mmCIF file of C-alpha atoms in Angstrom:
data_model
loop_
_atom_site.group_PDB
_atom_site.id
_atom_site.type_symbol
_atom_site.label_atom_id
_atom_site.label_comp_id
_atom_site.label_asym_id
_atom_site.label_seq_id
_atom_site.Cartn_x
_atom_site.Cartn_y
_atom_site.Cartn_z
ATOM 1 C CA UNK C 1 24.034 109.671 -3.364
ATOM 2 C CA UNK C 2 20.932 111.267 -2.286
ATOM 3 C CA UNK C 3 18.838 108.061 -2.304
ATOM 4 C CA UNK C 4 21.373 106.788 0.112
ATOM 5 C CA UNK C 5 20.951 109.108 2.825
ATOM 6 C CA UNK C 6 17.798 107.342 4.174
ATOM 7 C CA UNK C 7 19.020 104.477 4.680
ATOM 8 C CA UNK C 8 22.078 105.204 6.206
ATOM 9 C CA UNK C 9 19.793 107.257 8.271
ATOM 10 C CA UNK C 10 17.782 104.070 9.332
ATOM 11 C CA UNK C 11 21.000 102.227 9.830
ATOM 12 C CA UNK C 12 22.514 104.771 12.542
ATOM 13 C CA UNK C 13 19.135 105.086 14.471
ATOM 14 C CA UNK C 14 18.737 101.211 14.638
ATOM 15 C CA UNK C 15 22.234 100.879 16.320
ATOM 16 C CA UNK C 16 21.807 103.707 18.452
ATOM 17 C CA UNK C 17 18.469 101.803 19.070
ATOM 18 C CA UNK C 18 20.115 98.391 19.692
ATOM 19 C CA UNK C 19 21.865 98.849 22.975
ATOM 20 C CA UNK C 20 18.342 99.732 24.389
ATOM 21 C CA UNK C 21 16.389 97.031 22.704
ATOM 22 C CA UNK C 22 19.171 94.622 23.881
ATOM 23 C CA UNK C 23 18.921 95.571 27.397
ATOM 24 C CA UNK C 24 15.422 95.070 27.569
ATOM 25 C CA UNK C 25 15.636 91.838 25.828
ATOM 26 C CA UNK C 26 18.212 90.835 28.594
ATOM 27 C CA UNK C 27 16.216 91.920 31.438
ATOM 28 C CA UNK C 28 13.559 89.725 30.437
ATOM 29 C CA UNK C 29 15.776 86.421 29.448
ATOM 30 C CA UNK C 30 17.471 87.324 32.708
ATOM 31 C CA UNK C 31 13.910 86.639 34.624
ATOM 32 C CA UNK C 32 14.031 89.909 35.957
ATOM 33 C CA UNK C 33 10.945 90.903 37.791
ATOM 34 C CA UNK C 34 9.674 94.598 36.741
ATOM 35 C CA UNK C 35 6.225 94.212 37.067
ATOM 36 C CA UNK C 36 4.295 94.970 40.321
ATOM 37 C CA UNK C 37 0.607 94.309 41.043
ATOM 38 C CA UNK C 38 -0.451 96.621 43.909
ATOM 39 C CA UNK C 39 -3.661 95.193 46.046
ATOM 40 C CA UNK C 40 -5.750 97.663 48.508
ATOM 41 C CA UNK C 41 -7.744 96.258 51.669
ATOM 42 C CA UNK C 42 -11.079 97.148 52.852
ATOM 43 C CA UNK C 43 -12.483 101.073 53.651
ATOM 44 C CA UNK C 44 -10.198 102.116 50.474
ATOM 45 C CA UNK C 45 -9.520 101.875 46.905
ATOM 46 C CA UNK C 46 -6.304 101.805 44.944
ATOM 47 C CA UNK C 47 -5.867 105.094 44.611
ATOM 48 C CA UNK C 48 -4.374 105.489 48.032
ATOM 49 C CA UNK C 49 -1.156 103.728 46.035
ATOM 50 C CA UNK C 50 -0.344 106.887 44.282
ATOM 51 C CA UNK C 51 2.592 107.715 46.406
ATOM 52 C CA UNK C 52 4.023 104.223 46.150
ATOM 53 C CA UNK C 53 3.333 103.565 41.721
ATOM 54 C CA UNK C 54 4.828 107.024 41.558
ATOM 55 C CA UNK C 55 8.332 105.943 43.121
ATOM 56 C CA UNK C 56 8.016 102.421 41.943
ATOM 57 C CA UNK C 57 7.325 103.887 38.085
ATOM 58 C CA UNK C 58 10.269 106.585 38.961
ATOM 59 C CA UNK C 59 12.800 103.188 39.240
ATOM 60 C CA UNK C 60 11.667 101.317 36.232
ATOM 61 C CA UNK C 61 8.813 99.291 36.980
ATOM 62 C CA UNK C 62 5.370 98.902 35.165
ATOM 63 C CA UNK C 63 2.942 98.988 38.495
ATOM 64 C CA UNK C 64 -0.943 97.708 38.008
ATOM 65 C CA UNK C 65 -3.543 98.616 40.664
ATOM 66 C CA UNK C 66 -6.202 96.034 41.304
ATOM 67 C CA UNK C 67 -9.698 98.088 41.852
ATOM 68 C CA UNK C 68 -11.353 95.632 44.775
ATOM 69 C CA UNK C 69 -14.821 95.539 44.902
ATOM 70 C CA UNK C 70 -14.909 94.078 48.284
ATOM 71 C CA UNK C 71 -17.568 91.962 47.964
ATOM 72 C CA UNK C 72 -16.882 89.065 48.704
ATOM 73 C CA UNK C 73 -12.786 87.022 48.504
ATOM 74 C CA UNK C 74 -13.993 85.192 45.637
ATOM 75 C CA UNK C 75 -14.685 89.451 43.653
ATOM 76 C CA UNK C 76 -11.763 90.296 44.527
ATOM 77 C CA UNK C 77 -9.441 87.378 44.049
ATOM 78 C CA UNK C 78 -10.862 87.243 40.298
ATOM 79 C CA UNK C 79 -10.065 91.299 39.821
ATOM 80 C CA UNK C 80 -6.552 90.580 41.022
ATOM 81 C CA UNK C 81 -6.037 87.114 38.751
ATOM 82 C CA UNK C 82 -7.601 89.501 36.102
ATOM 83 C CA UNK C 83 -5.061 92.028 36.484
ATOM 84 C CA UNK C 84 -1.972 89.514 36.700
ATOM 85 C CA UNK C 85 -3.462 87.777 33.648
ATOM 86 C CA UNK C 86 -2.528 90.944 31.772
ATOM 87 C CA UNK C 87 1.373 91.069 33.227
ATOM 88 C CA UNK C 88 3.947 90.550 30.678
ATOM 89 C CA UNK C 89 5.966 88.560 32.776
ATOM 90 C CA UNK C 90 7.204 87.676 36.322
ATOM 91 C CA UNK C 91 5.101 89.801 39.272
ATOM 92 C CA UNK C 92 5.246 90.652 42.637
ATOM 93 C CA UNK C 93 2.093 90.756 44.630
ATOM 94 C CA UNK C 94 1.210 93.218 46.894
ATOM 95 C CA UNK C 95 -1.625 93.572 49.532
ATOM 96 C CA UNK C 96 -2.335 95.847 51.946
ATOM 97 C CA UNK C 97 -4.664 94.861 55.192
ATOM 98 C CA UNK C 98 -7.474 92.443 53.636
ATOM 99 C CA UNK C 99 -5.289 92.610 50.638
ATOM 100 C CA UNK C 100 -2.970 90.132 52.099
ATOM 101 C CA UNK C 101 -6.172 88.029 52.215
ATOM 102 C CA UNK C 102 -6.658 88.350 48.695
ATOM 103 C CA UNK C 103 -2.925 88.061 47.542
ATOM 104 C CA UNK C 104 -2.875 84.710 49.433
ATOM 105 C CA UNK C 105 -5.635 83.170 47.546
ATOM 106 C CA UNK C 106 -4.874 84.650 44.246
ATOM 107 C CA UNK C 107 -0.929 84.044 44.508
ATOM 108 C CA UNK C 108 -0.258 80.719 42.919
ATOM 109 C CA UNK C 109 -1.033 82.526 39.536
ATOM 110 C CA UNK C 110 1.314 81.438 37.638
ATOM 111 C CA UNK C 111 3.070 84.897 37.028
ATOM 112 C CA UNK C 112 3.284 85.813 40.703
ATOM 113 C CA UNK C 113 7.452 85.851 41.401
ATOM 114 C CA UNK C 114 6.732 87.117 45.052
ATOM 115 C CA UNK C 115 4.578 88.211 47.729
ATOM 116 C CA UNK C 116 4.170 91.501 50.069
ATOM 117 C CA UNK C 117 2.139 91.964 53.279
ATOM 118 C CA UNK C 118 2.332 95.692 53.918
ATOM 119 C CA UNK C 119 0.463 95.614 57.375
ATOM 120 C CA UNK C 120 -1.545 93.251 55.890
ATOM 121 C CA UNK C 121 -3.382 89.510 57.210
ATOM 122 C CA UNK C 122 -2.387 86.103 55.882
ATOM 123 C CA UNK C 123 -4.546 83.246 57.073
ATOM 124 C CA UNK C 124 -3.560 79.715 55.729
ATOM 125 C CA UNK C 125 -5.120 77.477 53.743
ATOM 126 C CA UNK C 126 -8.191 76.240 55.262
ATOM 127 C CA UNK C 127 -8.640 79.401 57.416
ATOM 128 C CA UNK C 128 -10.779 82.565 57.844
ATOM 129 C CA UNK C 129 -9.630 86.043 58.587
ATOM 130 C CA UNK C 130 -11.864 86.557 61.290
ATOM 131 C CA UNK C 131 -9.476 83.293 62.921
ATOM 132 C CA UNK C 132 -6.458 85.414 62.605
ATOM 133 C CA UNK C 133 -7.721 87.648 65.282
ATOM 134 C CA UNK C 134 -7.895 85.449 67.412
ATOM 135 C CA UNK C 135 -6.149 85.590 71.137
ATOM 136 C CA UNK C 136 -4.763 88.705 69.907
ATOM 137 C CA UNK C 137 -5.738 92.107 71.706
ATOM 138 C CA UNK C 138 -8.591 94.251 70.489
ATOM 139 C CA UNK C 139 -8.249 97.772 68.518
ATOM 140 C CA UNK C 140 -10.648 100.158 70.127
ATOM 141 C CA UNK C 141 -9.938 102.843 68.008
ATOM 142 C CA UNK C 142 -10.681 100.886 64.983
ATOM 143 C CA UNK C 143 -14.119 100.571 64.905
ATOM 144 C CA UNK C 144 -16.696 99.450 62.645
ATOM 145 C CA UNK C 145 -20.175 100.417 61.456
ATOM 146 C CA UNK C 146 -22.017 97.583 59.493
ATOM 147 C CA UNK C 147 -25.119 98.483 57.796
ATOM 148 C CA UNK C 148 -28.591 96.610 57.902
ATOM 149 C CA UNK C 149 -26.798 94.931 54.238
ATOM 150 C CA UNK C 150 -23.652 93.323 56.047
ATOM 151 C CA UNK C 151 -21.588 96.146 54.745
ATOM 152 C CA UNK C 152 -18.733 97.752 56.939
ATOM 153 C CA UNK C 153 -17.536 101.631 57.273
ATOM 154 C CA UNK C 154 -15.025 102.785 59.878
ATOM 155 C CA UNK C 155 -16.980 104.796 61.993
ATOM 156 C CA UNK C 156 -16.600 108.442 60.795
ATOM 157 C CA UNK C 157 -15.584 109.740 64.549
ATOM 158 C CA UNK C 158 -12.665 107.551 65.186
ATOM 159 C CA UNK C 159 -11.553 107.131 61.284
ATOM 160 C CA UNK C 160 -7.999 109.477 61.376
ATOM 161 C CA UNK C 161 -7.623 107.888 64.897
ATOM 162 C CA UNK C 162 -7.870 104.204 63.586
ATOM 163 C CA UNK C 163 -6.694 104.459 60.520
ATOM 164 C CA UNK C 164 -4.782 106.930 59.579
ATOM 165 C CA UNK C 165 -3.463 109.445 62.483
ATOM 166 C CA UNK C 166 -0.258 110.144 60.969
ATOM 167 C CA UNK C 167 -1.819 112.065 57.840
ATOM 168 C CA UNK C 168 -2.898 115.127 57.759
ATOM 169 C CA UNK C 169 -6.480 116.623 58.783
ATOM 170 C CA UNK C 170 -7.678 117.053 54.940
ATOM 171 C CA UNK C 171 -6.095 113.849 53.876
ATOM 172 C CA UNK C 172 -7.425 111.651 56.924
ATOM 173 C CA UNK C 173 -11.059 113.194 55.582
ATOM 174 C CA UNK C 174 -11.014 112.365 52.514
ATOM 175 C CA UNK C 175 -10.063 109.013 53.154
ATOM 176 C CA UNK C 176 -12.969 108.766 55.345
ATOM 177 C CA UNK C 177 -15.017 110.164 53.177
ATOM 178 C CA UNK C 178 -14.648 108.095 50.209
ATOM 179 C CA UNK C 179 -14.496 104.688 52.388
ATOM 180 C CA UNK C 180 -15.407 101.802 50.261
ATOM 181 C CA UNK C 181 -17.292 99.690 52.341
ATOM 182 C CA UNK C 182 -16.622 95.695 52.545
ATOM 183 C CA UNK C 183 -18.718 92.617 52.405
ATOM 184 C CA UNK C 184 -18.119 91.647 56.126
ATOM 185 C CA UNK C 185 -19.057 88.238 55.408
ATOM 186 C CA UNK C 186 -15.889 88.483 53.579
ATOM 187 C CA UNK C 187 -14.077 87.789 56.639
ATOM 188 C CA UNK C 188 -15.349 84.592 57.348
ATOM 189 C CA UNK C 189 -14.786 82.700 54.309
ATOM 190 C CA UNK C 190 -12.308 80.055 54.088
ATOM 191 C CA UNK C 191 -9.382 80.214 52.053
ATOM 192 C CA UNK C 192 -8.551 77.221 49.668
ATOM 193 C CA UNK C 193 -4.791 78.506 48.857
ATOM 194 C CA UNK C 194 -1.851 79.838 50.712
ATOM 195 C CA UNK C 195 0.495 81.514 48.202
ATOM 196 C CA UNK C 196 3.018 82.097 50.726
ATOM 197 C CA UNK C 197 3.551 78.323 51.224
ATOM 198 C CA UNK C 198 4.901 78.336 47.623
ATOM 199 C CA UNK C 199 6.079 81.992 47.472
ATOM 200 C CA UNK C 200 8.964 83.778 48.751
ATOM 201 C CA UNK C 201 7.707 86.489 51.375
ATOM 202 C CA UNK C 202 8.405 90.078 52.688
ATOM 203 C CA UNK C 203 6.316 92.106 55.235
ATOM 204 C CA UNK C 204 6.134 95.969 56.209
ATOM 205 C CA UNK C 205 4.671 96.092 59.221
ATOM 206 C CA UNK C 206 3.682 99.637 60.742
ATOM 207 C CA UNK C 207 4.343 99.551 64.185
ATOM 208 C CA UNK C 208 1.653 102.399 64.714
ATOM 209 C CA UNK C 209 -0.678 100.670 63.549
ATOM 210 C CA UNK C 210 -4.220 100.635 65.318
ATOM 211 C CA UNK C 211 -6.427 98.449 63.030
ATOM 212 C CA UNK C 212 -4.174 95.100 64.208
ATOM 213 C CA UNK C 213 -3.037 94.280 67.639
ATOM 214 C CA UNK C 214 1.424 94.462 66.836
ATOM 215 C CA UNK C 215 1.707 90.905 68.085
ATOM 216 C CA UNK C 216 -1.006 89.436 65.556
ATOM 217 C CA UNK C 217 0.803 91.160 63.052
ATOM 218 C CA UNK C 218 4.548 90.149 63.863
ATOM 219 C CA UNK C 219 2.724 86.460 64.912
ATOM 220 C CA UNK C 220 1.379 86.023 60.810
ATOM 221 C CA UNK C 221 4.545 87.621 58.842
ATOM 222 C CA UNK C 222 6.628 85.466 61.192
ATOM 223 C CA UNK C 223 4.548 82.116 60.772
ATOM 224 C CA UNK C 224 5.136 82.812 57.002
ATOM 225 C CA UNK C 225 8.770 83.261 56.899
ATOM 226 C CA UNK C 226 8.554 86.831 55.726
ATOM 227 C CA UNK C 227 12.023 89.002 55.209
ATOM 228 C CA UNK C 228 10.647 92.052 58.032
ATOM 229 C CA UNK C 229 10.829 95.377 57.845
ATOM 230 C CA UNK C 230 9.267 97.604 60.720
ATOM 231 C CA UNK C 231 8.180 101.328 60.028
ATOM 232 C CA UNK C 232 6.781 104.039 62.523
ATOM 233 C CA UNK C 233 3.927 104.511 60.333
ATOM 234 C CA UNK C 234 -0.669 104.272 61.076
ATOM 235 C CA UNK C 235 -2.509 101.360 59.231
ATOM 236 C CA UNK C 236 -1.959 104.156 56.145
ATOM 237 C CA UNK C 237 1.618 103.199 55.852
ATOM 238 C CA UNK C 238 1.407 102.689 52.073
ATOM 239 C CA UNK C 239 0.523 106.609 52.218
ATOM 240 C CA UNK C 240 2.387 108.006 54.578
ATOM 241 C CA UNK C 241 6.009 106.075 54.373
ATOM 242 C CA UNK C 242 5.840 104.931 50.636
ATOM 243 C CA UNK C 243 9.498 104.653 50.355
ATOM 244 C CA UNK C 244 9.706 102.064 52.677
ATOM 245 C CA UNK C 245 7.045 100.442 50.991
ATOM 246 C CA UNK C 246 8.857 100.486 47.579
ATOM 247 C CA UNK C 247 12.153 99.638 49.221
ATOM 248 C CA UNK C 248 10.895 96.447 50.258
ATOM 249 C CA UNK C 249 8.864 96.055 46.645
ATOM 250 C CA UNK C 250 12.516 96.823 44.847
ATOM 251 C CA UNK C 251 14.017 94.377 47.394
ATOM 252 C CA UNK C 252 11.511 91.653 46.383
ATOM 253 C CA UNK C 253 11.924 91.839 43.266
ATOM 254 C CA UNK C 254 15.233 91.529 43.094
ATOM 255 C CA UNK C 255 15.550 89.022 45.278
ATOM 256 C CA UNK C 256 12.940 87.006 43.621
ATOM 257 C CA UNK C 257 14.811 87.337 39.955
ATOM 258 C CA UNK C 258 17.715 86.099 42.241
ATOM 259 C CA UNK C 259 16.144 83.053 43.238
ATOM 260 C CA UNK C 260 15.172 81.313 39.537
#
C-alpha cells in the first residue's frame, strides 16, 4: 500500500496541474498575443518602461525591452529584430518617439501581431524622419545640443520643460542626466519598410507634448489608420500615464488575436 502512495500522489498533482497546462496550451492555439516588445526613442533608454512592464507583467504578459543604441536605424532595427527573434509567439510592437521609427522598419518580422506609436513618428517607406517634420510648427522648448561627433543631447536647461514637465523635479533630472545621446544622422536615413502598411495600428498621443508640433502628430497616426487614444500627458507619457499606455497595449493585443 505504501509503494502506492507516490504515485497516486503524482496522479492528483498532474490533474490539479492540467487545467493550468490546458489553458496555456489554449491561449497559444487560440493565437493569443501575450508577448510585448517595448521600444524607447532617442535621449533615453528602456528603463524609463518600468512603470508600463510592471502593469503589463501585473495582467499576464511576458514584456521584452529593446536596449537602443541609437546609432544609427540600421543598430537599432537589428537590437529590436534581435529581441523579437527570441518571442515565443505572436508580438506587439511598441515605440516610443524615434521608436516608432524603428518599429516601422523592423515590423514585418514575422512575429510582430501589431504595432504602437506612443507619441511616437512613422515615416513611410521611402522616407526620412527629418521629412516628417516638415510644414509642421517648431518646438522651442525642445532643443538640441549636437556635439562636434554628430551626437544629440537635449539641452540640460530646457530638458524637464521639453521633455518631461509633468514629472517631478528629481525624476525630470535624472532623466536628463542619464540622456543617451543619438546618432543625428539617424534622422535622415531612408526607410525601406513601413510595417504599418501591413500591420494593424494604435497610437497614444500626449497632447502635452512639446518635442512634436500636435498636428504632426495627429497628421502621421491618422495617415496610418491608427485606433487613437489622446492623453494629457509631456513627451514622457510612457512615465507619467502608463496605464493608458498599457490600456491601449492590452487593447492591441486583443484586438490583434481577434483579427487571425
Amino acid at each position: 500500500m505504501f509503494k502506492l502512495i507516490p504515485a497516486l500522489l503524482a496522479a492528483a498533482l498532474a490533474a490539479s496541474l492540467s487545467p493550468a497546462v490546458h489553458a496555456a496550451e489554449s491561449a497559444r492555439d487560440s493565437g493569443a498575443v501575450k508577448n510585448v516588445v517595448l521600444v524607447h526613442g532617442a535621449f533615453a533608454d528602456g528603463a524609463g518602461w518600468r512603470p508600463v512592464y510592471d502593469d503589463l507583467t501585473a495582467r499576464g504578459y511576458r514584456v521584452s525591452i529593446v536596449q537602443n543604441p541609437l546609432t544609427s536605424l540600421a543598430d537599432d532595427v537589428a537590437a529590436t529584430r534581435r529581441v523579437l527573434d527570441r518571442q515565443d509567439g505572436p508580438a506587439i510592437l511598441v515605440g516610443h518617439s524615434w521608436g516608432g521609427t524603428v518599429i516601422t522598419e523592423a515590423g514585418v518580422h514575422d512575429k510582430v501581431a501589431g504595432l504602437v506609436y506612443v507619441s511616437a513618428l512613422a515615416p513611410d517607406a521611402g522616407e526620412t524622419t527629418a521629412q516628417q517634420y516638415t510644414g509642421f510648427a517648431p518646438t522651442p522648448e525642445f532643443v538640441i545640443d549636437t556635439s562636434a561627433d554628430g551626437f544629440g543631447f537635449i539641452a540640460p536647461a530646457k530638458f524637464k520643460a521639453g521633455f518631461a514637465h509633468d514629472t517631478t523635479d528629481a525624476d525630470a533630472a535624472f532623466l536628463r542626466d542619464s540622456q543617451v545621446p543619438i546618432n543625428m544622422a539617424s534622422f535622415g536615413t531612408v526607410l525601406t519598410h513601413a510595417a504599418w502598411r501591413s500591420k494593424p495600428s494604435w497610437a497614444v498621443i500626449a497632447i502635452e507634448d512639446k518635442a512634436f508640433d500636435q498636428a504632426m502628430l495627429i497628421h502621421m497616426a491618422e495617415r496610418i489608420n491608427a485606433r487613437i487614444t489622446k492623453v494629457s500627458a509631456s513627451h514622457a507619457v510612457f512615465m507619467t500615464q502608463p496605464k493608458v499606455v498599457a490600456d491601449t497595449i492590452d487593447r492591441a493585443a486583443k484586438d490583434a488575436a481577434q483579427a487571425k
